[in-house]
Coordinates of C-alpha atoms in Angstrom, one line a residue:
M1 CA 159.0 -163.8 -99.7
T2 CA 159.1 -166.6 -102.2
T3 CA 161.8 -167.8 -104.7
Q4 CA 161.7 -170.6 -107.1
R5 CA 163.5 -173.9 -106.4
L6 CA 165.1 -176.0 -109.0
E7 CA 163.5 -179.4 -109.3
R8 CA 165.6 -182.2 -107.8
T9 CA 165.8 -185.8 -108.9
P10 CA 164.8 -188.5 -106.3
L11 CA 168.5 -189.3 -105.8
K12 CA 169.4 -185.6 -105.0
R13 CA 166.4 -185.3 -102.7
W14 CA 167.6 -188.4 -100.8
F15 CA 171.2 -187.3 -100.7
L16 CA 170.5 -183.6 -99.8
D17 CA 168.1 -184.5 -97.1
A18 CA 168.0 -181.3 -95.0
E19 CA 164.4 -180.6 -96.2
E20 CA 163.1 -184.1 -95.4
A21 CA 160.8 -184.6 -92.4
D22 CA 163.3 -187.1 -90.9
P23 CA 166.7 -186.7 -92.5
G24 CA 168.3 -189.0 -90.0
G25 CA 170.6 -186.5 -88.2
Y26 CA 170.3 -184.8 -84.8
Y27 CA 170.0 -181.2 -85.6
E28 CA 166.7 -180.1 -84.1
P29 CA 164.8 -177.4 -86.0
E30 CA 162.0 -175.6 -84.3
R31 CA 159.3 -177.8 -85.9
E32 CA 160.9 -181.0 -84.6
A33 CA 161.3 -179.5 -81.1
K34 CA 157.5 -178.9 -81.1
A35 CA 156.5 -182.2 -82.8
Q36 CA 158.5 -184.5 -80.4
Q37 CA 158.2 -187.3 -83.0
H38 CA 161.8 -188.3 -83.1
V39 CA 162.5 -188.9 -79.4
Q40 CA 163.3 -192.0 -77.3
P41 CA 163.2 -192.9 -73.6
W42 CA 166.3 -191.5 -71.8
W43 CA 167.8 -195.0 -71.0
R44 CA 167.8 -195.9 -74.7
V45 CA 169.6 -192.6 -75.6
M46 CA 172.0 -193.4 -72.8
C47 CA 172.9 -196.5 -74.6
L48 CA 173.7 -194.4 -77.7
T49 CA 176.0 -192.2 -75.8
G50 CA 177.2 -195.2 -73.8
V51 CA 178.7 -196.9 -76.8
D52 CA 181.3 -194.1 -76.6
Y53 CA 181.5 -193.7 -72.8
F54 CA 181.3 -197.4 -71.7
S55 CA 183.6 -198.5 -74.6
T56 CA 186.5 -196.8 -72.8
L57 CA 186.6 -199.9 -70.5
G58 CA 188.2 -201.6 -73.5
Y59 CA 191.4 -199.6 -73.1
Q60 CA 191.1 -197.5 -69.9
P61 CA 192.4 -200.1 -67.4
G62 CA 195.5 -200.6 -69.6
I63 CA 196.1 -196.9 -69.9
A64 CA 195.8 -196.5 -66.1
A65 CA 198.2 -199.4 -65.5
L66 CA 200.8 -198.0 -67.9
A67 CA 200.5 -194.5 -66.4
A68 CA 200.2 -195.3 -62.7
G69 CA 201.5 -198.9 -62.2
A70 CA 200.5 -200.2 -58.8
L71 CA 198.7 -196.9 -58.1
S72 CA 196.2 -197.5 -60.9
P73 CA 193.2 -198.3 -58.7
V74 CA 193.8 -195.2 -56.5
A75 CA 194.4 -193.0 -59.6
T76 CA 191.2 -194.4 -61.0
L77 CA 189.4 -193.5 -57.8
V78 CA 190.6 -189.9 -58.3
L79 CA 189.1 -190.0 -61.8
V80 CA 185.8 -191.3 -60.5
L81 CA 185.6 -188.6 -57.8
I82 CA 186.3 -185.9 -60.4
T83 CA 183.7 -187.5 -62.6
L84 CA 180.9 -187.6 -60.0
F85 CA 181.7 -184.3 -58.2
G86 CA 183.1 -182.2 -61.0
A87 CA 182.1 -183.3 -64.5
L88 CA 178.6 -184.6 -63.7
P89 CA 177.3 -181.4 -61.9
M90 CA 178.9 -179.3 -64.7
Y91 CA 177.1 -181.2 -67.5
R92 CA 173.8 -181.3 -65.6
R93 CA 174.0 -177.4 -65.8
V94 CA 174.9 -177.6 -69.5
A95 CA 171.8 -179.8 -70.1
A96 CA 169.6 -177.2 -68.5
E97 CA 171.1 -174.4 -70.6
S98 CA 171.1 -176.2 -74.0
P99 CA 168.2 -178.7 -74.2
H100 CA 168.1 -178.7 -78.0
G101 CA 171.6 -180.2 -78.4
D102 CA 173.6 -177.0 -78.6
G103 CA 176.1 -178.3 -76.0
S104 CA 178.5 -176.1 -74.1
L105 CA 179.4 -174.2 -77.3
S106 CA 176.1 -172.3 -77.2
M107 CA 176.8 -171.1 -73.6
L108 CA 180.1 -169.6 -74.6
E109 CA 178.5 -168.2 -77.8
R110 CA 175.9 -166.4 -75.7
L111 CA 178.5 -164.9 -73.4
L112 CA 180.2 -163.1 -76.3
S113 CA 178.8 -161.4 -79.4
Y114 CA 179.6 -160.4 -83.0
W115 CA 182.8 -161.7 -84.5
P116 CA 184.6 -162.7 -81.2
S117 CA 181.7 -165.1 -80.5
K118 CA 181.9 -166.7 -84.0
I119 CA 185.7 -167.0 -83.9
L120 CA 185.6 -168.6 -80.5
V121 CA 183.0 -171.1 -81.6
L122 CA 185.0 -171.9 -84.8
C123 CA 188.1 -172.7 -82.6
L124 CA 186.1 -174.9 -80.3
I125 CA 184.5 -176.7 -83.2
G126 CA 188.1 -177.5 -84.2
F127 CA 188.5 -179.2 -80.9
V128 CA 185.1 -180.9 -81.3
A129 CA 186.2 -182.2 -84.7
T130 CA 189.5 -183.4 -83.1
G131 CA 187.8 -185.2 -80.3
F132 CA 184.9 -186.7 -82.3
V133 CA 186.9 -187.7 -85.4
I134 CA 189.6 -189.3 -83.3
T135 CA 186.9 -191.0 -81.3
I136 CA 185.7 -192.6 -84.6
T137 CA 189.2 -193.6 -85.8
L138 CA 190.6 -194.6 -82.4
S139 CA 187.5 -196.8 -81.5
A140 CA 187.6 -198.5 -84.9
A141 CA 191.4 -199.1 -84.6
D142 CA 190.9 -200.5 -81.1
A143 CA 188.1 -202.8 -82.4
S144 CA 190.5 -203.9 -85.1
A145 CA 193.2 -204.6 -82.4
H146 CA 190.7 -206.8 -80.5
L147 CA 189.8 -208.7 -83.7
I148 CA 193.5 -209.3 -84.5
E149 CA 194.4 -210.4 -81.0
N150 CA 191.6 -213.0 -80.9
P151 CA 193.3 -216.4 -81.0
Y152 CA 191.0 -217.7 -83.8
L153 CA 191.7 -214.7 -86.1
K154 CA 195.3 -213.7 -85.2
S155 CA 197.0 -215.7 -87.9
T156 CA 194.6 -214.4 -90.6
L157 CA 194.5 -210.7 -89.7
T158 CA 197.9 -210.0 -88.3
G159 CA 199.5 -207.1 -90.3
R160 CA 196.1 -206.0 -91.6
Q161 CA 195.2 -203.5 -88.9
V162 CA 194.7 -200.6 -91.4
G163 CA 192.5 -202.5 -93.8
V164 CA 190.3 -203.9 -91.0
T165 CA 189.9 -200.4 -89.5
L166 CA 189.0 -198.9 -92.9
T167 CA 186.4 -201.6 -93.4
L168 CA 184.8 -200.8 -90.0
L169 CA 184.7 -197.1 -91.0
V170 CA 182.9 -198.0 -94.2
L171 CA 180.3 -200.1 -92.4
L172 CA 179.7 -197.2 -90.0
A173 CA 179.2 -194.7 -92.8
G174 CA 176.8 -197.2 -94.5
I175 CA 174.6 -197.2 -91.4
F176 CA 174.4 -193.4 -91.4
L177 CA 173.8 -193.2 -95.2
K178 CA 170.8 -195.5 -94.7
G179 CA 169.3 -193.2 -92.2
F180 CA 170.5 -194.4 -88.8
K181 CA 166.9 -195.1 -87.6
E182 CA 167.9 -198.5 -86.2
A183 CA 171.1 -197.2 -84.5
I184 CA 169.6 -196.7 -81.0
G185 CA 168.3 -200.3 -81.1
I186 CA 171.7 -201.6 -82.1
A187 CA 173.3 -199.4 -79.3
V188 CA 171.0 -200.9 -76.7
V189 CA 171.9 -204.4 -77.6
L190 CA 175.6 -203.7 -77.7
V191 CA 175.6 -201.8 -74.4
V192 CA 173.5 -204.4 -72.5
A193 CA 175.7 -207.2 -73.8
Y194 CA 179.0 -205.5 -73.2
L195 CA 178.1 -204.3 -69.7
G196 CA 176.7 -207.8 -68.8
L197 CA 179.8 -209.6 -70.0
S198 CA 182.1 -207.1 -68.4
S199 CA 180.4 -207.6 -65.1
V200 CA 180.9 -211.4 -65.4
V201 CA 184.6 -210.8 -66.0
L202 CA 184.9 -208.4 -63.0
V203 CA 183.0 -210.8 -60.7
R204 CA 185.2 -213.7 -61.9
G205 CA 188.3 -211.5 -61.3
I206 CA 187.2 -210.7 -57.7
V207 CA 186.6 -214.4 -57.0
E208 CA 190.1 -215.1 -58.4
I209 CA 191.6 -212.4 -56.1
G210 CA 189.8 -214.1 -53.2
N211 CA 191.4 -217.4 -54.2
H212 CA 194.8 -215.8 -53.9
P213 CA 194.9 -214.1 -50.5
T214 CA 198.3 -212.7 -51.0
A215 CA 197.3 -210.8 -54.2
F216 CA 195.8 -207.9 -52.3
S217 CA 198.7 -207.7 -49.8
D218 CA 201.2 -207.9 -52.6
W219 CA 199.5 -205.0 -54.4
V220 CA 199.5 -202.9 -51.2
T221 CA 203.2 -203.7 -50.7
A222 CA 204.0 -202.7 -54.3
M223 CA 202.1 -199.5 -53.8
T224 CA 203.6 -198.5 -50.5
S225 CA 207.1 -199.4 -51.4
A226 CA 207.3 -196.4 -53.7
H227 CA 205.0 -194.1 -51.7
S228 CA 205.0 -195.0 -48.0
A229 CA 202.9 -192.0 -46.8
P230 CA 199.2 -191.9 -47.7
F231 CA 199.6 -188.3 -48.9
G232 CA 202.3 -189.5 -51.2
I233 CA 200.0 -192.0 -52.8
I234 CA 197.2 -189.4 -53.2
G235 CA 199.7 -186.9 -54.6
A236 CA 201.1 -189.3 -57.1
S237 CA 197.6 -190.3 -58.1
L238 CA 196.7 -186.7 -58.7
L239 CA 199.8 -186.2 -60.9
V240 CA 198.8 -189.1 -63.2
F241 CA 195.2 -188.0 -63.5
P242 CA 195.7 -186.2 -66.9
A243 CA 196.8 -189.6 -68.4
L244 CA 193.5 -191.1 -67.3
A245 CA 191.3 -188.3 -68.6
L246 CA 190.1 -190.5 -71.5
G247 CA 187.7 -192.0 -69.0
L248 CA 185.7 -188.7 -69.0
S249 CA 184.7 -189.0 -72.6
G250 CA 181.0 -189.2 -73.3
F251 CA 179.6 -186.2 -71.3
E252 CA 179.7 -183.8 -74.2
T253 CA 178.1 -186.4 -76.5
G254 CA 175.4 -186.9 -73.8
V255 CA 174.2 -183.2 -74.0
V256 CA 174.7 -183.0 -77.8
V257 CA 172.2 -185.8 -78.5
M258 CA 169.6 -184.3 -76.1
P259 CA 167.1 -183.7 -79.0
L260 CA 166.6 -187.5 -78.9
V261 CA 165.6 -187.6 -75.3
K262 CA 161.8 -187.9 -74.6
G263 CA 160.4 -185.4 -72.3
D264 CA 156.9 -184.7 -70.9
P265 CA 153.7 -184.1 -72.9
T266 CA 153.7 -180.6 -71.4
D267 CA 157.2 -179.7 -72.6
T268 CA 157.5 -176.7 -74.9
A269 CA 160.3 -175.7 -77.3
E270 CA 161.1 -172.9 -74.9
K271 CA 160.9 -174.9 -71.6
P272 CA 161.4 -178.6 -72.2
E273 CA 161.6 -179.4 -68.5
G274 CA 160.8 -183.1 -68.9
R275 CA 163.6 -183.5 -71.4
I276 CA 166.1 -181.7 -69.1
R277 CA 165.1 -183.9 -66.2
N278 CA 165.5 -187.1 -68.2
A279 CA 168.8 -185.9 -69.8
R280 CA 170.1 -185.4 -66.2
R281 CA 169.0 -188.9 -65.4
L282 CA 170.9 -190.1 -68.4
L283 CA 174.1 -188.3 -67.4
T284 CA 173.9 -189.4 -63.7
T285 CA 173.1 -193.1 -64.5
A286 CA 175.9 -193.3 -67.0
A287 CA 178.4 -191.7 -64.6
L288 CA 177.4 -194.1 -61.8
I289 CA 177.6 -197.2 -63.9
M290 CA 180.9 -196.2 -65.4
S291 CA 182.4 -195.2 -62.0
V292 CA 181.7 -198.7 -60.6
L293 CA 183.1 -200.4 -63.6
L294 CA 186.2 -198.2 -63.8
I295 CA 187.1 -198.9 -60.2
G296 CA 186.4 -202.6 -60.5
S297 CA 188.2 -203.1 -63.7
S298 CA 191.2 -201.2 -62.5
L299 CA 191.4 -203.2 -59.4
V300 CA 191.1 -206.7 -60.9
T301 CA 193.4 -205.9 -63.9
T302 CA 196.1 -204.4 -61.6
L303 CA 196.1 -207.3 -59.2
L304 CA 195.8 -210.2 -61.7
I305 CA 197.7 -209.1 -64.9
P306 CA 201.6 -209.1 -64.9
P307 CA 202.9 -205.5 -65.4
A308 CA 204.8 -206.6 -68.5
A309 CA 201.6 -207.6 -70.3
F310 CA 200.4 -204.0 -70.2
Q311 CA 203.5 -202.7 -72.1
P312 CA 203.3 -201.9 -75.8
G313 CA 203.2 -205.2 -77.7
G314 CA 202.0 -207.0 -74.6
E315 CA 198.9 -209.3 -74.7
A316 CA 197.0 -207.0 -72.3
N317 CA 198.0 -203.7 -74.0
G318 CA 194.7 -201.8 -74.8
R319 CA 192.6 -204.9 -74.0
A320 CA 193.1 -205.7 -70.3
L321 CA 189.5 -207.0 -69.6
A322 CA 189.6 -209.1 -72.8
Y323 CA 192.9 -210.6 -71.6
L324 CA 191.2 -211.6 -68.3
A325 CA 188.2 -212.9 -70.1
H326 CA 190.4 -215.4 -72.1
D327 CA 192.6 -216.2 -69.1
L328 CA 190.0 -216.8 -66.5
L329 CA 186.9 -217.9 -68.4
G330 CA 188.4 -219.7 -71.4
E331 CA 188.8 -219.1 -75.1
G332 CA 185.1 -219.6 -75.9
F333 CA 183.9 -217.0 -73.4
G334 CA 186.8 -214.8 -74.3
T335 CA 185.8 -214.8 -78.0
V336 CA 182.2 -213.9 -77.1
Y337 CA 183.6 -211.0 -75.0
D338 CA 185.9 -210.0 -77.9
V339 CA 182.8 -209.9 -80.2
S340 CA 180.9 -207.6 -77.7
T341 CA 184.0 -205.4 -77.2
I342 CA 184.6 -205.1 -80.9
G343 CA 180.9 -204.2 -81.5
I344 CA 180.8 -201.5 -78.8
L345 CA 184.2 -200.1 -79.8
W346 CA 183.2 -199.9 -83.5
F347 CA 179.8 -198.4 -82.7
A348 CA 181.5 -195.8 -80.3
G349 CA 182.1 -194.0 -83.6
A350 CA 178.4 -193.8 -84.1
S351 CA 178.0 -191.7 -81.0
A352 CA 180.7 -189.3 -82.2
M353 CA 179.3 -189.2 -85.7
A354 CA 175.9 -188.3 -84.3
G355 CA 177.5 -185.5 -82.3
L356 CA 179.2 -184.1 -85.4
L357 CA 176.0 -184.3 -87.4
N358 CA 174.4 -182.1 -84.8
I359 CA 177.2 -179.6 -84.3
V360 CA 178.2 -178.9 -87.9
P361 CA 174.7 -178.0 -89.3
R362 CA 173.8 -176.1 -86.1
Y363 CA 176.6 -173.6 -86.3
L364 CA 178.6 -173.4 -89.6
P365 CA 175.8 -172.9 -92.1
R366 CA 174.1 -170.4 -89.8
Y367 CA 177.4 -168.5 -89.8
G368 CA 177.6 -168.7 -93.6
M369 CA 180.8 -170.6 -93.0
A370 CA 179.9 -173.9 -94.7
P371 CA 178.1 -174.7 -98.0
D372 CA 174.3 -175.0 -97.7
W373 CA 174.5 -178.7 -98.3
A374 CA 176.3 -179.0 -94.9
R375 CA 172.8 -178.9 -93.3
S376 CA 172.2 -182.3 -94.9
T377 CA 173.2 -185.5 -93.1
R378 CA 174.4 -187.8 -95.9
P379 CA 176.9 -185.4 -97.6
L380 CA 178.4 -184.7 -94.1
V381 CA 178.6 -188.5 -93.5
L382 CA 180.7 -188.9 -96.6
V383 CA 183.0 -185.9 -95.8
L384 CA 183.5 -187.0 -92.2
S385 CA 184.1 -190.6 -93.2
F386 CA 186.7 -189.5 -95.7
I387 CA 188.4 -187.4 -93.0
A388 CA 188.3 -190.4 -90.7
A389 CA 189.9 -192.6 -93.4
V390 CA 192.7 -190.0 -93.9
V391 CA 193.4 -189.9 -90.1
T392 CA 193.4 -193.7 -89.9
L393 CA 196.0 -193.9 -92.8
A394 CA 198.1 -191.1 -91.2
F395 CA 198.3 -192.9 -87.8
G396 CA 198.5 -196.4 -89.3
A397 CA 195.4 -197.3 -87.2
N398 CA 197.6 -197.2 -84.1
V399 CA 195.6 -196.7 -80.9
D400 CA 198.4 -195.4 -78.8
E401 CA 199.5 -192.8 -81.4
Q402 CA 195.9 -191.3 -81.4
A403 CA 195.5 -191.2 -77.6
G404 CA 197.1 -187.8 -77.3
A405 CA 194.8 -186.2 -79.9
Y406 CA 191.8 -187.9 -78.4
A407 CA 192.6 -186.6 -74.9
T408 CA 193.2 -183.1 -76.2
G409 CA 189.9 -182.9 -78.0
V410 CA 187.9 -184.3 -75.1
L411 CA 189.6 -182.2 -72.4
A412 CA 189.3 -179.0 -74.5
L413 CA 185.5 -179.5 -74.7
M414 CA 185.2 -180.2 -71.0
T415 CA 187.5 -177.3 -70.1
S416 CA 185.4 -174.9 -72.2
A417 CA 182.2 -176.4 -70.7
A418 CA 183.6 -175.8 -67.1
I419 CA 184.5 -172.2 -68.0
A420 CA 181.1 -171.6 -69.6
V421 CA 179.3 -172.8 -66.6
F422 CA 181.5 -170.8 -64.2
L423 CA 181.0 -167.6 -66.2
T424 CA 177.3 -168.2 -66.5
E425 CA 176.9 -168.6 -62.7
L426 CA 179.2 -165.6 -62.1
R427 CA 177.1 -163.4 -64.4
R428 CA 173.9 -164.5 -62.6
G429 CA 175.4 -163.6 -59.2
H430 CA 175.4 -167.2 -57.9
R431 CA 178.6 -166.8 -55.9
A432 CA 178.8 -170.2 -54.2
A433 CA 178.1 -172.1 -57.5
A434 CA 180.6 -169.8 -59.3
A435 CA 183.3 -170.6 -56.8
F436 CA 182.7 -174.3 -57.0
F437 CA 182.8 -174.3 -60.8
A438 CA 185.9 -172.1 -60.7
V439 CA 187.6 -175.0 -58.9
V440 CA 186.3 -177.5 -61.5
S441 CA 187.6 -175.2 -64.3
A442 CA 191.0 -175.0 -62.6
I443 CA 191.2 -178.8 -62.5
F444 CA 190.4 -179.1 -66.2
V445 CA 192.7 -176.3 -67.2
Y446 CA 195.5 -178.1 -65.3
T447 CA 194.6 -181.4 -66.9
I448 CA 194.6 -180.1 -70.4
T449 CA 197.8 -178.2 -69.8
I450 CA 199.7 -181.3 -68.6
T451 CA 198.2 -183.3 -71.5
I452 CA 199.4 -180.9 -74.1
E453 CA 202.8 -180.7 -72.5
Q454 CA 203.2 -184.4 -72.5
R455 CA 201.4 -185.1 -75.8
P456 CA 201.8 -182.0 -77.9
E457 CA 200.8 -183.8 -81.1
G458 CA 197.2 -183.6 -79.9
L459 CA 197.3 -179.8 -79.9
V460 CA 199.0 -179.9 -83.4
I461 CA 196.2 -182.0 -84.8
A462 CA 193.6 -179.8 -83.2
L463 CA 195.2 -176.7 -84.7
I464 CA 195.2 -178.4 -88.1
F465 CA 191.5 -179.0 -87.8
I466 CA 191.0 -175.4 -86.6
A467 CA 193.0 -174.0 -89.5
L468 CA 191.0 -176.2 -92.0
I469 CA 187.7 -175.0 -90.5
V470 CA 188.7 -171.4 -90.6
V471 CA 190.0 -171.6 -94.2
I472 CA 186.8 -173.4 -95.4
S473 CA 184.7 -171.0 -93.3
V474 CA 186.2 -167.8 -94.9
W475 CA 186.0 -169.3 -98.4
S476 CA 182.3 -170.3 -97.8
R477 CA 181.4 -166.9 -96.4
I478 CA 182.9 -165.2 -99.5
V479 CA 181.2 -167.6 -101.9
R480 CA 177.8 -167.3 -100.2
S481 CA 178.1 -163.5 -99.7
T482 CA 175.5 -162.8 -102.4
E483 CA 173.1 -165.5 -101.3
L484 CA 169.7 -164.4 -100.0
R485 CA 170.2 -165.2 -96.3
V486 CA 167.1 -163.7 -94.7
Q487 CA 164.8 -166.4 -93.4
R488 CA 161.7 -164.1 -93.2
V489 CA 160.6 -160.5 -93.0
V490 CA 158.4 -159.4 -90.1
Y491 CA 156.6 -156.0 -90.1
D492 CA 155.1 -154.1 -87.2
D493 CA 151.6 -152.8 -87.4
S494 CA 152.6 -149.3 -88.6
A495 CA 155.0 -150.6 -91.3
R496 CA 152.3 -153.0 -92.5
A497 CA 149.8 -150.1 -92.7
I498 CA 152.2 -148.0 -94.8
L499 CA 152.7 -150.9 -97.3
D500 CA 148.9 -151.7 -97.4
D501 CA 148.2 -148.1 -98.2
A502 CA 150.9 -147.9 -100.9
A503 CA 149.7 -151.1 -102.5
L504 CA 146.3 -149.4 -103.2
G505 CA 148.1 -146.6 -105.1
P506 CA 149.9 -146.3 -108.4
Q507 CA 152.3 -149.2 -109.3
P508 CA 155.1 -149.9 -109.3
L509 CA 155.9 -149.1 -105.6
R510 CA 159.0 -147.0 -105.4
F511 CA 161.6 -147.0 -102.5
I512 CA 164.6 -144.6 -101.9
A513 CA 167.5 -146.3 -100.1
N514 CA 168.8 -144.1 -97.4
K515 CA 171.6 -144.3 -94.8
I516 CA 170.2 -142.3 -91.8
N517 CA 172.3 -139.4 -90.5
A518 CA 170.5 -136.6 -88.8
G519 CA 167.1 -138.2 -89.4
D520 CA 165.4 -134.8 -89.7
R521 CA 163.1 -133.3 -92.3
D522 CA 165.9 -131.6 -94.2
E523 CA 167.8 -134.8 -94.7
Y524 CA 164.8 -136.6 -96.3
R525 CA 163.9 -133.6 -98.4
A526 CA 167.4 -133.2 -99.8
K527 CA 167.7 -137.0 -100.4
S528 CA 164.3 -137.0 -102.2
L529 CA 165.3 -134.1 -104.5
D530 CA 168.7 -135.7 -105.3
V531 CA 167.2 -139.1 -106.2
R532 CA 164.4 -137.6 -108.3
M533 CA 166.8 -135.4 -110.2
H534 CA 169.3 -138.1 -110.9
N535 CA 166.7 -140.7 -111.9
H536 CA 164.2 -138.4 -113.7
L537 CA 161.3 -138.9 -111.3
N538 CA 158.6 -136.3 -111.1
A539 CA 157.0 -135.0 -108.0
R540 CA 153.8 -137.0 -108.6
Q541 CA 155.6 -140.4 -108.3
G542 CA 155.6 -141.1 -104.6
A543 CA 158.3 -143.0 -102.8
I544 CA 158.9 -144.6 -99.4
F545 CA 162.3 -144.3 -97.8
L546 CA 163.9 -147.7 -96.9
E547 CA 166.7 -147.8 -94.3
V548 CA 168.7 -150.6 -92.7
E549 CA 170.3 -150.7 -89.3
I550 CA 173.0 -153.3 -88.9
S551 CA 172.3 -155.7 -86.0
D552 CA 175.2 -158.1 -86.0
A553 CA 177.2 -158.3 -89.2
S554 CA 178.7 -161.6 -88.1
D555 CA 175.4 -163.3 -88.4
F556 CA 174.5 -164.9 -91.7
A557 CA 170.9 -166.1 -91.7
T558 CA 168.4 -164.2 -89.6
T559 CA 164.9 -162.7 -89.4
V560 CA 164.5 -159.1 -90.6
H561 CA 162.2 -156.9 -88.4
V562 CA 160.7 -153.8 -90.1
G563 CA 159.4 -150.7 -88.3
S564 CA 158.3 -147.3 -89.6
A565 CA 158.5 -143.6 -89.0
V566 CA 157.1 -140.4 -90.6
V567 CA 159.3 -137.4 -90.7
G568 CA 158.2 -134.1 -92.4
G569 CA 155.5 -135.9 -94.4
H570 CA 158.0 -138.6 -95.7
Y571 CA 157.1 -142.2 -95.0
I572 CA 160.1 -144.4 -93.8
L573 CA 160.5 -148.1 -93.3
R574 CA 163.4 -149.1 -91.0
A575 CA 164.6 -152.6 -91.2
T576 CA 167.1 -154.4 -88.9
G577 CA 169.5 -157.2 -90.1
P578 CA 173.1 -158.3 -90.5
S579 CA 173.8 -157.0 -94.0
V580 CA 172.4 -153.9 -95.8
P581 CA 172.2 -155.4 -99.3
N582 CA 170.7 -158.6 -98.0
V583 CA 168.1 -156.9 -95.9
L584 CA 167.1 -154.6 -98.8
A585 CA 166.9 -157.5 -101.2
A586 CA 164.7 -159.5 -98.8
V587 CA 162.3 -156.6 -98.1
L588 CA 162.0 -155.9 -101.9
L589 CA 161.3 -159.5 -102.6
D590 CA 158.8 -159.7 -99.8
V591 CA 157.0 -156.5 -101.0
R592 CA 157.0 -157.9 -104.5
D593 CA 154.8 -160.7 -103.3
R594 CA 152.4 -158.2 -101.7
V595 CA 151.8 -155.9 -104.7
S596 CA 150.8 -156.2 -108.3
K597 CA 154.1 -155.2 -109.9
P598 CA 157.7 -155.7 -108.7
P599 CA 158.8 -152.6 -106.8
H600 CA 161.7 -150.2 -107.8
I601 CA 164.5 -149.0 -105.5
Y602 CA 166.8 -146.0 -106.1
F603 CA 170.4 -145.6 -104.9
E604 CA 173.3 -143.2 -105.2
W605 CA 176.8 -144.5 -106.2
S606 CA 179.3 -145.3 -103.4
E607 CA 182.3 -142.9 -103.1
K608 CA 184.6 -145.5 -101.6
A609 CA 187.2 -147.7 -103.4
P610 CA 186.1 -151.2 -104.6
G611 CA 188.6 -153.0 -102.3
Q612 CA 187.5 -151.1 -99.3
N613 CA 183.8 -151.8 -100.2
V614 CA 184.5 -155.6 -100.4
L615 CA 186.0 -155.7 -96.9
R616 CA 183.2 -153.5 -95.5
F617 CA 180.6 -155.9 -97.0
L618 CA 182.2 -159.1 -95.7
L619 CA 183.0 -157.7 -92.2
A620 CA 180.5 -154.9 -91.5
G621 CA 177.6 -155.9 -93.8
E622 CA 177.7 -152.7 -95.9
G623 CA 180.0 -152.2 -99.0
D624 CA 178.9 -151.1 -102.5
I625 CA 175.3 -151.6 -101.8
P626 CA 173.5 -151.1 -105.2
P627 CA 175.3 -153.8 -107.3
L628 CA 175.3 -156.2 -104.3
T629 CA 171.5 -155.7 -103.8
H630 CA 170.9 -156.3 -107.5
E631 CA 173.1 -159.5 -107.5
I632 CA 171.3 -160.9 -104.5
I633 CA 168.0 -160.3 -106.1
R634 CA 169.2 -161.8 -109.4
R635 CA 170.4 -165.0 -107.7
A636 CA 167.3 -165.3 -105.6
E637 CA 164.8 -164.8 -108.4
P638 CA 165.6 -166.6 -111.7
E639 CA 162.7 -164.9 -113.7
A640 CA 163.8 -161.5 -114.8
D641 CA 160.3 -160.0 -115.1
R642 CA 159.6 -160.9 -111.4
R643 CA 162.7 -159.2 -110.0
P644 CA 162.4 -155.8 -108.2
Q645 CA 164.2 -153.2 -110.2
V646 CA 167.4 -151.5 -108.9
H647 CA 168.3 -147.9 -110.2
V648 CA 171.5 -146.1 -109.4
G649 CA 172.1 -142.4 -110.2
G650 CA 174.4 -139.5 -109.2

């Protein structure tokens, strides 16, 4: 099945890069999964996801101090335990189920079918967009805050938070427009520098605590004065856990960028066991590193920084470790630490952008719910960067104002992942695993419920994203409804034999479109007589019946499979696909390439009202089939003399 493509200029080929061998994005087509030419060692990919995950150290200790006060280290320990014994096992399962970067969305997609599956994924993509876009804007805004708070730049940049943030977003977009090939190298440098410098600050903080023997006892006294019983301390820490959930970010990104993880030479597209093993190493190593740093940072910041400094407007608000770097190690080291923090916070948006560049082309164009150019990296970069700029202006580049939306997006993804893993294990009959992940799911359901209750603006923003995605998706589905959306046509042996036989006979080859009812000899005989009478065909002009069975009308692009049957001397081709007009057009165009003249197909007029036919076409893949088939063929084949001919009688 071939159609002509319009010649593109070099600029258009560069911009609409979906057909390039290396477009720079993370969507993994089958050919790339087999070639394994775009992969990196797992520890380097960990640095790419780590710019998001590890960068939360820039603001997590301050958030914990504000939410839990003296209980911050204990509350952080709760976060670490849930990370290691809840989120990590969950995402190790997700990695095994979606090794090509589908993420947890694909697991839920497989658990449902038809339109419910598509609608669920669209809603979850709204939360993905919320979490990832806010990651980009919040990280850039936090990087700007660190720039402005630096003593050497404060007088120059004060009051210019929005402008600085927008500049950082433009620089991030520029890297992706260039192709993003160097991004992993940049991420490795930033992560190694940031973790190394953070470790220096933590060690210096521990030494400082040792130099003040009363610091630890004062902290214990402050903690026990409000909660004398150990269970009271634990209970209070559990209650503030939802406020600390930002420290769980990075897991979904880790599985989304799995196409970049290098596997074994023996890996196949169907069973990439080496990639799965290395992705699990990535997730485990990142979680262990982050757990140590979270506990250490929470302890030293709580014991060494005055509580007032954590408050909004305070010097440690959103930058607790940077505050200690300046206070304990001097302005010179503090400035170096600021530079590393600014770099990793800014580049945290790169990890989120990479995730969006995988998720959007993987789902929306396949559903017909985005323009075809959405498969290309560079147009998406511009669209996503524009959205990020709008969000930045709407929030005034304020980190605290965006925290609720960020937490809602992250927790929605993690909750859906937990439920997906639970349902998958339950369906497979793994009762012990299902029970464990039911508990994990309950924890995340509780967490997101409390988060939404306390910060409802996060849900509002997510609903706005969902509404925009649904509106754009419906519009795109309507606009693309007459687009040829069949990827290829596959015949079984008997169907191919019928076509080969017919190709040796008189041309053009003629087909009679039929909607199967009884499927007996009388049905085909009556249909043949009606079509011949209405279209003035004589008995010597042979014809093959062509029927379509709807597989899943909610699918957009798919492969059509064609079988055959012989009933009462009538030859029948039976195709399966998501839309009757599209399948008929695809088979006719494919047959056109196999015979000497374009084939003809014969229909009867529909007896249903036009409005009803439109809805039947969009929702059920049927509708007023003759004109739709003709329109799809017309759009797919620009040369009129090469188009299969459509006849309608009756």
